[in-house]
Amino acid sequence: MRVRAGVPSVGGMSDAAHQTSRDRATALVRGYVDQDRAAVG
């Protein structure tokens, strides 16, 4: 049961995980940029 339920869910979860990681990365970059701007300004 685990294997059957895991195979399709793994593909979907991996896609979602990649998307979230991208969002987190962009958020971190934006955060760093904002901090740099605040420090410079």
One Martini backbone bead per residue (centre of mass of N, CA, C, O) as a GRO file, in nm:
protein
   41
    1MET     BB    1   0.059   0.062  -0.021
    2ARG     BB    2   0.287   0.260   0.003
    3VAL     BB    3   0.395   0.238  -0.284
    4ARG     BB    4   0.142   0.317  -0.439
    5ALA     BB    5   0.100   0.591  -0.285
    6GLY     BB    6   0.398   0.703  -0.329
    7VAL     BB    7   0.459   0.733  -0.626
    8PRO     BB    8   0.262   0.970  -0.706
    9SER     BB    9   0.320   1.157  -0.459
   10VAL     BB   10   0.619   1.207  -0.507
   11GLY     BB   11   0.595   1.375  -0.762
   12GLY     BB   12   0.419   1.600  -0.642
   13MET     BB   13   0.602   1.672  -0.401
   14SER     BB   14   0.851   1.748  -0.561
   15ASP     BB   15   0.729   1.983  -0.708
   16ALA     BB   16   0.645   2.141  -0.458
   17ALA     BB   17   0.924   2.155  -0.331
   18HIS     BB   18   1.061   2.312  -0.557
   19GLN     BB   19   0.875   2.556  -0.545
   20THR     BB   20   0.928   2.631  -0.252
   21SER     BB   21   1.232   2.664  -0.275
   22ARG     BB   22   1.216   2.894  -0.473
   23ASP     BB   23   1.054   3.085  -0.300
   24ARG     BB   24   1.256   3.093  -0.069
   25ALA     BB   25   1.492   3.200  -0.232
   26THR     BB   26   1.361   3.461  -0.327
   27ALA     BB   27   1.296   3.564  -0.046
   28LEU     BB   28   1.584   3.577   0.053
   29VAL     BB   29   1.693   3.766  -0.161
   30ARG     BB   30   1.499   3.995  -0.103
   31GLY     BB   31   1.582   4.029   0.190
   32TYR     BB   32   1.876   4.099   0.138
   33VAL     BB   33   1.824   4.343  -0.039
   34ASP     BB   34   1.665   4.502   0.169
   35GLN     BB   35   1.892   4.513   0.376
   36ASP     BB   36   2.096   4.658   0.200
   37ARG     BB   37   1.928   4.908   0.147
   38ALA     BB   38   1.893   4.986   0.444
   39ALA     BB   39   2.195   5.013   0.505
   40VAL     BB   40   2.259   5.223   0.289
   41GLY     BB   41   2.012   5.422   0.360
   0.00000   0.00000   0.00000
